[in-house]
PDB file of C-alpha atoms in Angstrom:
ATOM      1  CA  UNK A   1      55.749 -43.921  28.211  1.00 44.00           C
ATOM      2  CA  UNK A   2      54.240 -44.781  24.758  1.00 45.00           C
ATOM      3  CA  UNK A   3      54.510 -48.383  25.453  1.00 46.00           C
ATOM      4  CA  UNK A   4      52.940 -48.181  28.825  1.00 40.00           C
ATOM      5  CA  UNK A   5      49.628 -45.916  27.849  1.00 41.00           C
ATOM      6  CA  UNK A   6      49.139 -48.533  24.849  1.00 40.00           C
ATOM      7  CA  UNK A   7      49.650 -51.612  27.679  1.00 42.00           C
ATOM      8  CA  UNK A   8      46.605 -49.775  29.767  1.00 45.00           C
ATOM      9  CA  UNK A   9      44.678 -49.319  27.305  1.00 44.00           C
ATOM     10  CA  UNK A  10      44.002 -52.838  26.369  1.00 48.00           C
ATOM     11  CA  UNK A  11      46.464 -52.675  23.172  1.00 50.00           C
ATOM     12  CA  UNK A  12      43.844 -50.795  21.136  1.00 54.00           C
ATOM     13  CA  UNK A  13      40.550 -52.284  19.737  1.00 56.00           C
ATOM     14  CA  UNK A  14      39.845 -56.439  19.698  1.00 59.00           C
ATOM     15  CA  UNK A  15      38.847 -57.320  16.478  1.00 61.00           C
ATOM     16  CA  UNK A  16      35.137 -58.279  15.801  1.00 57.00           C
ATOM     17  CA  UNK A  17      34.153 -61.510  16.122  1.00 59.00           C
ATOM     18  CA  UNK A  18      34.082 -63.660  13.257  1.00 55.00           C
ATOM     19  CA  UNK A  19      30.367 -64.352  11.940  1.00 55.00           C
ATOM     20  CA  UNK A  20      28.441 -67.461  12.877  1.00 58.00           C
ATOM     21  CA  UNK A  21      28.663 -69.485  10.160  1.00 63.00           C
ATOM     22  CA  UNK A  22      25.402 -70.257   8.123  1.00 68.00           C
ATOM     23  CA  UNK A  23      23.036 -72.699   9.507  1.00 80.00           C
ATOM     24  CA  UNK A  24      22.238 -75.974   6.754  1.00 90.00           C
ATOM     25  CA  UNK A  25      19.515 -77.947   6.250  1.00 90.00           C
ATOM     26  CA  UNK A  26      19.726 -80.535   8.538  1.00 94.00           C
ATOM     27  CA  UNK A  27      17.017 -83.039   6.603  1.00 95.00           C
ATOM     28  CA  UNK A  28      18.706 -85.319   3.703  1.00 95.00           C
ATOM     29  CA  UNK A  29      15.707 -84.646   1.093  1.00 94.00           C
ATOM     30  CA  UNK A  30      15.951 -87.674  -0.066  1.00 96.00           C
ATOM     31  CA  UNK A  31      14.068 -89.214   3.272  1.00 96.00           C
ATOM     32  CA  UNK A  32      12.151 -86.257   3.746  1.00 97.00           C
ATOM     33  CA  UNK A  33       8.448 -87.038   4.641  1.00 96.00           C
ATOM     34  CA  UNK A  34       5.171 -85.164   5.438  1.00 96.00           C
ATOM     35  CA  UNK A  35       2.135 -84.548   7.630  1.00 96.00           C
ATOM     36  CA  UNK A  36      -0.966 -83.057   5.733  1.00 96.00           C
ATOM     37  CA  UNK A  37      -4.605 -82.924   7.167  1.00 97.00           C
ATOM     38  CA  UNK A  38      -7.799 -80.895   7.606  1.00 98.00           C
ATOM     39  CA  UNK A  39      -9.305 -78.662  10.578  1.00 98.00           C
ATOM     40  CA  UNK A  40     -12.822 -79.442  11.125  1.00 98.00           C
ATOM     41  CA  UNK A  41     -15.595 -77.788  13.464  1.00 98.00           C
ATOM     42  CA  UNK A  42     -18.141 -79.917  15.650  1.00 96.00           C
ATOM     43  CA  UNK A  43     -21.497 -78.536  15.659  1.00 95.00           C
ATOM     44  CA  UNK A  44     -22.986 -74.615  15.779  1.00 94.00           C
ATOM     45  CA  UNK A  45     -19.901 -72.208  15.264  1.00 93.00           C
ATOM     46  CA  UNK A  46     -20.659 -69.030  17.325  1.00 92.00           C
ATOM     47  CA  UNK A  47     -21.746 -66.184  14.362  1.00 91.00           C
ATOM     48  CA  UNK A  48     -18.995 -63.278  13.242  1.00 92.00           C
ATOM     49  CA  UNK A  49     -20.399 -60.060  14.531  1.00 92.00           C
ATOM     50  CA  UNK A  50     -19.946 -56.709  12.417  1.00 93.00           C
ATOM     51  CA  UNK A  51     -17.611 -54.481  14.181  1.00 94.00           C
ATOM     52  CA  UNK A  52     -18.531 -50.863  14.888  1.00 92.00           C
ATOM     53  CA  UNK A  53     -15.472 -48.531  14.063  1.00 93.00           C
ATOM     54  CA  UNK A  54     -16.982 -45.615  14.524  1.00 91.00           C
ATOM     55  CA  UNK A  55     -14.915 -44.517  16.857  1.00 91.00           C
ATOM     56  CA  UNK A  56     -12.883 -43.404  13.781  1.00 94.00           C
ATOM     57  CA  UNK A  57     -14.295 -42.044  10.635  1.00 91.00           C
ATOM     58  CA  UNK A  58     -10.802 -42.836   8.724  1.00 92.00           C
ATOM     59  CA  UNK A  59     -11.155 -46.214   9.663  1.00 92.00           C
ATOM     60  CA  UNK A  60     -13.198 -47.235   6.062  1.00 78.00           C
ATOM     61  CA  UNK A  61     -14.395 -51.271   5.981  1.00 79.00           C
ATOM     62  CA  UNK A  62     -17.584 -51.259   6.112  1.00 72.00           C
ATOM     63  CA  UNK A  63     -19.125 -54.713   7.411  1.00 82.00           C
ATOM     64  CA  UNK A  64     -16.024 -55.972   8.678  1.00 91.00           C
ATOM     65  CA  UNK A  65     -17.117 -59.056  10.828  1.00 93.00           C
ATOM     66  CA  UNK A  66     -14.768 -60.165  13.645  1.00 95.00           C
ATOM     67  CA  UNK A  67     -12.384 -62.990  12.879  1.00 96.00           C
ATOM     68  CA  UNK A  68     -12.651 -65.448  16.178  1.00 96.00           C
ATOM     69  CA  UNK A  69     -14.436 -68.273  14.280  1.00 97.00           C
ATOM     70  CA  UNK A  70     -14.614 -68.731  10.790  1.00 97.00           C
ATOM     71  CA  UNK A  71     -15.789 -71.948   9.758  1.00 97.00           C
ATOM     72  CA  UNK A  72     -16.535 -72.685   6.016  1.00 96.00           C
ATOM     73  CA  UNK A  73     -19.986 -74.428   4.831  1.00 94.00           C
ATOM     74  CA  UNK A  74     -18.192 -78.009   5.145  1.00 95.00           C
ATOM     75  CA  UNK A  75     -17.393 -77.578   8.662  1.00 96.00           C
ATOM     76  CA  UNK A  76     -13.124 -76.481   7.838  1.00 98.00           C
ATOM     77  CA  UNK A  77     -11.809 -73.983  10.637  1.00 98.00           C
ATOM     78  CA  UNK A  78      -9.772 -71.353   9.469  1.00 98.00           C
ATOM     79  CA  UNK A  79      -6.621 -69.619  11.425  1.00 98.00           C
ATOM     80  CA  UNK A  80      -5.577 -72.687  13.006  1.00 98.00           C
ATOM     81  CA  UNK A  81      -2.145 -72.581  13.699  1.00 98.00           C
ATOM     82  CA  UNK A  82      -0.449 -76.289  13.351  1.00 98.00           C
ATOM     83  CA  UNK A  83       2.869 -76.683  14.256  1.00 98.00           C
ATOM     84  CA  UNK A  84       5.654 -79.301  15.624  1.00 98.00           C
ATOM     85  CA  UNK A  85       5.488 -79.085  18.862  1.00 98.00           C
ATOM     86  CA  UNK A  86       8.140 -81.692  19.969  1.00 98.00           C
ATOM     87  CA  UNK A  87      10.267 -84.517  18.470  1.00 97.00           C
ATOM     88  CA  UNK A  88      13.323 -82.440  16.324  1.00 97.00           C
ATOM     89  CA  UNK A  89      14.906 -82.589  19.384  1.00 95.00           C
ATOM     90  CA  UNK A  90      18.439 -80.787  19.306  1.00 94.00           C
ATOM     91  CA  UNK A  91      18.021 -80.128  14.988  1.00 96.00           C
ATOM     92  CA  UNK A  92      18.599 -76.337  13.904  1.00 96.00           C
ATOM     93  CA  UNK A  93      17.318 -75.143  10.748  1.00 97.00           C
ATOM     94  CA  UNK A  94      17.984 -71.637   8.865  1.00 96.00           C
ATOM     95  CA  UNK A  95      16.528 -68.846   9.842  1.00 97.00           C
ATOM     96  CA  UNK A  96      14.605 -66.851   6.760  1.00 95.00           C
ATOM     97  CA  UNK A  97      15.858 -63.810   6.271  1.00 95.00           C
ATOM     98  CA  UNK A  98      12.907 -62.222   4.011  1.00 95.00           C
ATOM     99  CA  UNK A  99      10.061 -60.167   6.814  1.00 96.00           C
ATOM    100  CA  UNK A 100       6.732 -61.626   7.411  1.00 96.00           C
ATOM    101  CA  UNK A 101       4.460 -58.831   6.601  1.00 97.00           C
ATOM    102  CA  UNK A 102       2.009 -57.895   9.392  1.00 98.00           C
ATOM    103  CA  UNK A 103      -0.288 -55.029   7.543  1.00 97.00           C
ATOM    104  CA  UNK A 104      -3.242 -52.944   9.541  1.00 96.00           C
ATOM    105  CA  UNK A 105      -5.518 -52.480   6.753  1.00 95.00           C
ATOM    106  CA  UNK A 106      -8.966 -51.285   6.520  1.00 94.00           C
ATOM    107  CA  UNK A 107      -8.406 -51.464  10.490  1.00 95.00           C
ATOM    108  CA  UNK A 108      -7.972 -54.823  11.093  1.00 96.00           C
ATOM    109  CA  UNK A 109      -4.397 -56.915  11.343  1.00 96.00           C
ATOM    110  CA  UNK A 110      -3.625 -59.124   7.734  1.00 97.00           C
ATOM    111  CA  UNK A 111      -2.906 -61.939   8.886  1.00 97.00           C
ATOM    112  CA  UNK A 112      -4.916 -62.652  11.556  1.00 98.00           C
ATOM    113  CA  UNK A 113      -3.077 -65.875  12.437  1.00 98.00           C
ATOM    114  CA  UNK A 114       0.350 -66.540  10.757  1.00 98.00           C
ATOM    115  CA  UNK A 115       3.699 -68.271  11.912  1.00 98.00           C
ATOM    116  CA  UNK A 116       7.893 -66.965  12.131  1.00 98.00           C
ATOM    117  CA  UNK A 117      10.768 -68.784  12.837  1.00 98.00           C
ATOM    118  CA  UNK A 118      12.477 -67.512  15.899  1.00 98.00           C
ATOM    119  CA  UNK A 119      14.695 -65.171  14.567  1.00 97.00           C
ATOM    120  CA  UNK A 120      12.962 -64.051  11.374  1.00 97.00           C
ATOM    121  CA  UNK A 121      12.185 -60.634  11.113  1.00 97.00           C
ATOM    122  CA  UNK A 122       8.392 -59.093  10.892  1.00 98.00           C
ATOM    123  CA  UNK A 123       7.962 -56.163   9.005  1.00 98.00           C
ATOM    124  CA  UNK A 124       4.529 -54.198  10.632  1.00 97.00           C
ATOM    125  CA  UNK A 125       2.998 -51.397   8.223  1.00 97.00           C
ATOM    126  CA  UNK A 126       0.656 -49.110   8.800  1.00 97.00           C
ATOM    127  CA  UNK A 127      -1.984 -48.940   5.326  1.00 96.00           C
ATOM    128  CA  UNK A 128      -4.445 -46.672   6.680  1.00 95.00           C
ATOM    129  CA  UNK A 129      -4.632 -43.080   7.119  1.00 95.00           C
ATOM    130  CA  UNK A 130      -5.029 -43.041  10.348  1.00 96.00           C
ATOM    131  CA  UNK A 131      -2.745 -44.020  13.835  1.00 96.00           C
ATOM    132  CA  UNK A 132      -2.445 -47.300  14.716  1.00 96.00           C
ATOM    133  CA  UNK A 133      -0.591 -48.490  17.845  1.00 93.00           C
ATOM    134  CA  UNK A 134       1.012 -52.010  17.631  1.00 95.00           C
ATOM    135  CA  UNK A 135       1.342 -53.760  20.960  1.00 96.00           C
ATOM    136  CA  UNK A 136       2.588 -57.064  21.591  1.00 97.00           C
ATOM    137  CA  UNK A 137       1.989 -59.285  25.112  1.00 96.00           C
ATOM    138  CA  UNK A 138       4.304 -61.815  24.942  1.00 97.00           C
ATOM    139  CA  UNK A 139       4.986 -63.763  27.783  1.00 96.00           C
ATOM    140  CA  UNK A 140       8.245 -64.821  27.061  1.00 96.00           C
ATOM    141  CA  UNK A 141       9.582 -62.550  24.813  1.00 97.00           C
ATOM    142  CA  UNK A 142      10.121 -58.804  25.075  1.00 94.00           C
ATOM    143  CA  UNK A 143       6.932 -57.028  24.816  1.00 94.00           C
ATOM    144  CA  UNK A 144       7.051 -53.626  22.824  1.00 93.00           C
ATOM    145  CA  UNK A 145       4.681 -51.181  22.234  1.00 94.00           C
ATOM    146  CA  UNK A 146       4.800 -48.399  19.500  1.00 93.00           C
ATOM    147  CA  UNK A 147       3.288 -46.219  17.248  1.00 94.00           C
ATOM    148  CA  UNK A 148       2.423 -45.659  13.898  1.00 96.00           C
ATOM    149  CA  UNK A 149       0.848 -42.292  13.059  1.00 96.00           C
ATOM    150  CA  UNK A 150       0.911 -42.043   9.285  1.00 96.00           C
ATOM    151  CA  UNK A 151       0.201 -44.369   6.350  1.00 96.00           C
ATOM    152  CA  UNK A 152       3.159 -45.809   5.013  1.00 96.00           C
ATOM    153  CA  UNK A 153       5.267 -46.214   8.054  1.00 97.00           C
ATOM    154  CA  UNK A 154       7.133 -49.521   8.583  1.00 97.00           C
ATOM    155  CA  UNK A 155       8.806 -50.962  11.583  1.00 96.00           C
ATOM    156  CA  UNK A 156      10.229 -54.363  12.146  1.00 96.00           C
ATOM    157  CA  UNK A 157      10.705 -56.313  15.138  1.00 96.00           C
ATOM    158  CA  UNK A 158      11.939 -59.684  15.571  1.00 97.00           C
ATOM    159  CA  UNK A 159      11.103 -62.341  18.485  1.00 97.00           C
ATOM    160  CA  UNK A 160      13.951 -64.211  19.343  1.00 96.00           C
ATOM    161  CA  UNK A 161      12.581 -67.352  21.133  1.00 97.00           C
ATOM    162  CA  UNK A 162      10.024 -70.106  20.583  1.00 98.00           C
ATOM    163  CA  UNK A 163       6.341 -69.020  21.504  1.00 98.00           C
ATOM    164  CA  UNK A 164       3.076 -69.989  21.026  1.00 98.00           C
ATOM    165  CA  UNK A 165       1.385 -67.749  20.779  1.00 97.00           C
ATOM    166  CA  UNK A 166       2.261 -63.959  20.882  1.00 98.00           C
ATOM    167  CA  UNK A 167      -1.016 -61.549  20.785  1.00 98.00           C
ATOM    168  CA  UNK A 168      -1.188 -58.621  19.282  1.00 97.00           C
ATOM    169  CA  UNK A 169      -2.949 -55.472  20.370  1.00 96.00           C
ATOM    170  CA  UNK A 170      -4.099 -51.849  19.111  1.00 95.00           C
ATOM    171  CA  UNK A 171      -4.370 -49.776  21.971  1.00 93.00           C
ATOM    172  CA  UNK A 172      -6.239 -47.087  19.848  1.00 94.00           C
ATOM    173  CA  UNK A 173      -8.965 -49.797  18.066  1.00 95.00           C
ATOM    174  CA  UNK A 174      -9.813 -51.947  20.367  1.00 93.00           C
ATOM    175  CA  UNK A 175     -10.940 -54.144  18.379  1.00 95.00           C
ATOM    176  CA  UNK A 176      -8.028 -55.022  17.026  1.00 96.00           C
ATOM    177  CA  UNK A 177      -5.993 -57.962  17.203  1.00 96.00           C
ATOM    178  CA  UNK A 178      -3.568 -60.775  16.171  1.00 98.00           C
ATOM    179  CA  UNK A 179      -1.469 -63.630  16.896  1.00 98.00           C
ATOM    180  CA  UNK A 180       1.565 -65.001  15.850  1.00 98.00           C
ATOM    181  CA  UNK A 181       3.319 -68.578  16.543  1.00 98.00           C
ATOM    182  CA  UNK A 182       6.849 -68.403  16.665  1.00 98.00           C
ATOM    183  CA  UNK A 183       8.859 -71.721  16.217  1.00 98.00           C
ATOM    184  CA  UNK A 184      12.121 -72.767  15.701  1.00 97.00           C
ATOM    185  CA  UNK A 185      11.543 -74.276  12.838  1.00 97.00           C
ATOM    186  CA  UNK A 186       9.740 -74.093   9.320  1.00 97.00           C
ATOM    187  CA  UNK A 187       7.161 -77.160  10.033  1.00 98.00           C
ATOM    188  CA  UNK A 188       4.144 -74.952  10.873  1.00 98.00           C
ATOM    189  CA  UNK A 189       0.652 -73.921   9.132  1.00 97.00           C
ATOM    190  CA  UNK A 190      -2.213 -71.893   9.148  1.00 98.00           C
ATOM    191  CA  UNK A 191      -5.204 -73.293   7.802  1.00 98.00           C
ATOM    192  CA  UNK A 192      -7.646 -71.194   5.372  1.00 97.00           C
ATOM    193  CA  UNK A 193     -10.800 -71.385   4.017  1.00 96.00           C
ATOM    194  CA  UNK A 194     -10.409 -75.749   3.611  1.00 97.00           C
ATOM    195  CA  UNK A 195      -8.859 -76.213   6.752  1.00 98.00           C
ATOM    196  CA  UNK A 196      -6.050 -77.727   5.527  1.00 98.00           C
ATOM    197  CA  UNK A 197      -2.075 -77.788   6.575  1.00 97.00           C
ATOM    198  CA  UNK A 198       0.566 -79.475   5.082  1.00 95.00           C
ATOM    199  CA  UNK A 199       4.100 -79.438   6.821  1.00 93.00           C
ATOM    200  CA  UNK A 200       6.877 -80.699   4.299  1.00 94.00           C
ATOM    201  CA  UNK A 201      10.256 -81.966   4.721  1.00 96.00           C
ATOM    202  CA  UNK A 202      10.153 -83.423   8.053  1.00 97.00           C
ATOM    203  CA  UNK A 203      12.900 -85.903   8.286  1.00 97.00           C
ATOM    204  CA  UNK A 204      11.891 -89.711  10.055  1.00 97.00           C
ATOM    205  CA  UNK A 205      10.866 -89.577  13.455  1.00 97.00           C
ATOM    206  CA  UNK A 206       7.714 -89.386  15.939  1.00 98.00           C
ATOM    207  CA  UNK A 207       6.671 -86.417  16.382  1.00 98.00           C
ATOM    208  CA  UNK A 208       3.847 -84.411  18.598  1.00 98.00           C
ATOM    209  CA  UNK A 209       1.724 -82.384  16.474  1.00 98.00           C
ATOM    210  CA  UNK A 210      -0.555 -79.212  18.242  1.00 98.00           C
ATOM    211  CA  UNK A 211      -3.200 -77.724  16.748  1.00 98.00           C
ATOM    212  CA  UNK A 212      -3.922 -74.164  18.519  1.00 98.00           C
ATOM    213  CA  UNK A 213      -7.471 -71.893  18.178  1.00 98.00           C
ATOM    214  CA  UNK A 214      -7.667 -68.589  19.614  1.00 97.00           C
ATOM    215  CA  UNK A 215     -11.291 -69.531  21.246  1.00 97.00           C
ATOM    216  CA  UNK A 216     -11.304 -73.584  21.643  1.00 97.00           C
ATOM    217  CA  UNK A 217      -7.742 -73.875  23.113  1.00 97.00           C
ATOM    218  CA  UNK A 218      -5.287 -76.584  21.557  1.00 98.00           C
ATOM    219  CA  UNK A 219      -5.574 -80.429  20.283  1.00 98.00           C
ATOM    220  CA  UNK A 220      -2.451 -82.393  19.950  1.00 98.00           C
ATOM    221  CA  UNK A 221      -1.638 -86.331  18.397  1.00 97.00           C
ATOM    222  CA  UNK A 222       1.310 -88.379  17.914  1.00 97.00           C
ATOM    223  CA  UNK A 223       2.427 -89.074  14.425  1.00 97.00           C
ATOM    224  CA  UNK A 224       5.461 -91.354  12.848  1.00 98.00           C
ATOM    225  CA  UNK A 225       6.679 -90.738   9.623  1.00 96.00           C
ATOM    226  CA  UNK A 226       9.323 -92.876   7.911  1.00 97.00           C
ATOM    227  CA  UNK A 227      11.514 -92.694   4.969  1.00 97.00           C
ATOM    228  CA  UNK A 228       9.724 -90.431   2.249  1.00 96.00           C
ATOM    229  CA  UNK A 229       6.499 -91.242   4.193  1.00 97.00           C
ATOM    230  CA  UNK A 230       3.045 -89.027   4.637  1.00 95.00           C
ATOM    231  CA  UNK A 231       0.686 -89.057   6.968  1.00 96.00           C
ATOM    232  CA  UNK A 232      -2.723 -87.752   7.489  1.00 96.00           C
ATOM    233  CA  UNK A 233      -4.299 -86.402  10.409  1.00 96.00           C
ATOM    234  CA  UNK A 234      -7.518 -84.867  11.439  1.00 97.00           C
ATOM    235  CA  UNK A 235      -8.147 -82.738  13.893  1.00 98.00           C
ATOM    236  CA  UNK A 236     -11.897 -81.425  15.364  1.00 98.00           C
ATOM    237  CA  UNK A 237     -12.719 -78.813  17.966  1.00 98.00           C
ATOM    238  CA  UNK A 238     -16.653 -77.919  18.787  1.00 93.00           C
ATOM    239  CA  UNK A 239     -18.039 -75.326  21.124  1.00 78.00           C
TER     240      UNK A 239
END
């Protein structure tokens, strides 16, 4: 009878599967090369406007301009995201396991633009004394919605596939928001104040290279690199 309940039963519990092992760095450094290259603006950049917050008194920044458009005195655009967007074909690459930190501070998202590896965790914290609600709109990830009602708290979420880009929304502060690029891979940028990005380590190849702007849309170019090789690109948008 012993033998017989153990037989039904499946012979007790499988053993867990046996961890995937780590993922290496496919490049050979030693051919590695590099595309670097600046963000420019064409013409009159629309003006930041101050946002009102008033619509919560423990929301403290005063003059806090929207973040749309930023474009420095020499014409750079910041929060560009720049990113391989094809040629690694079949080529994994390790997943970080350290969180990207997405803060809400002073009531705005920091960063405004920023980049994660599929896979890589974000860590979202709430800095202000006040609730914040954190809602994504992916469109091929999961969305998720959820709340953060005292300073301090943390939550992390993680987007498992490729997609540029994922919004991000508070549903109490309208104005509110943020984007993130995920990739599956760690050749992306996000330009700053100079405009500039600088993807290292790409291993020989051609490669198509998209530059993406939450208010003038997306530029791409084709770009070879050889053997320990650099290239420069430039890339302009205008309104």
């Amino acid at each position: 009878m012993a033998a017989f309940v153990t037989a039904a039963c499946g012979g007790g519990e499988k053993p867990a599967p046996a961890p995937a092992p780590p993922v290496a760095n496919p490049v050979d450094p030693a051919t590695a090369g590099a595309v670097s290259g600046r963000v420019k603006f064409i013409g009159t950049p629309p003006p930041s406007e101050t946002i009102s917050m008033s619509s919560d008194p423990r929301c403290v920044n005063a003059g806090a301009k929207t973040e749309t458009v930023i474009v420095s005195g020499d014409g750079s655009l910041q929060n560009v995201f720049v990113y391989v967007k094809d040629g690694l074909g079949t080529l994994k690459f390790p997943v970080p396991t350290s969180p990207l930190v997405l803060d809400q501070k002073g009531c705005q998202y920091r960063p405004h633009v920023f980049g994660v590896q599929a896979g890589q965790p974000i860590e979202i914290l709430n800095s202000d004394a006040t609730l914040h609600n954190i809602h994504a709109w992916p469109q091929v990830n999961q969305e998720f919605n959820l709340g953060q009602a005292l300073q301090g708290m943390k939550d992390t979420h993680t987007f498992t596939t490729p997609e540029v880009m994922v919004p991000f929304r508070c549903d109490v502060h309208r104005w509110m928001n943020s984007f993130v690029g995920v990739v599956a891979h760690p050749f992306f940028a996000v330009t700053g104040a100079d405009g500039a990005f600088q993807p290292q380590g790409l291993p020989p190849g051609t490669y198509t290279i998209e530059a993406w702007h939450e208010k003038f849309g997306t530029r791409t170019a084709s770009v070879t690199i050889g053997a320990k090789e650099s290239k420069d690109l430039a890339f302009t948008f205008s309104g």
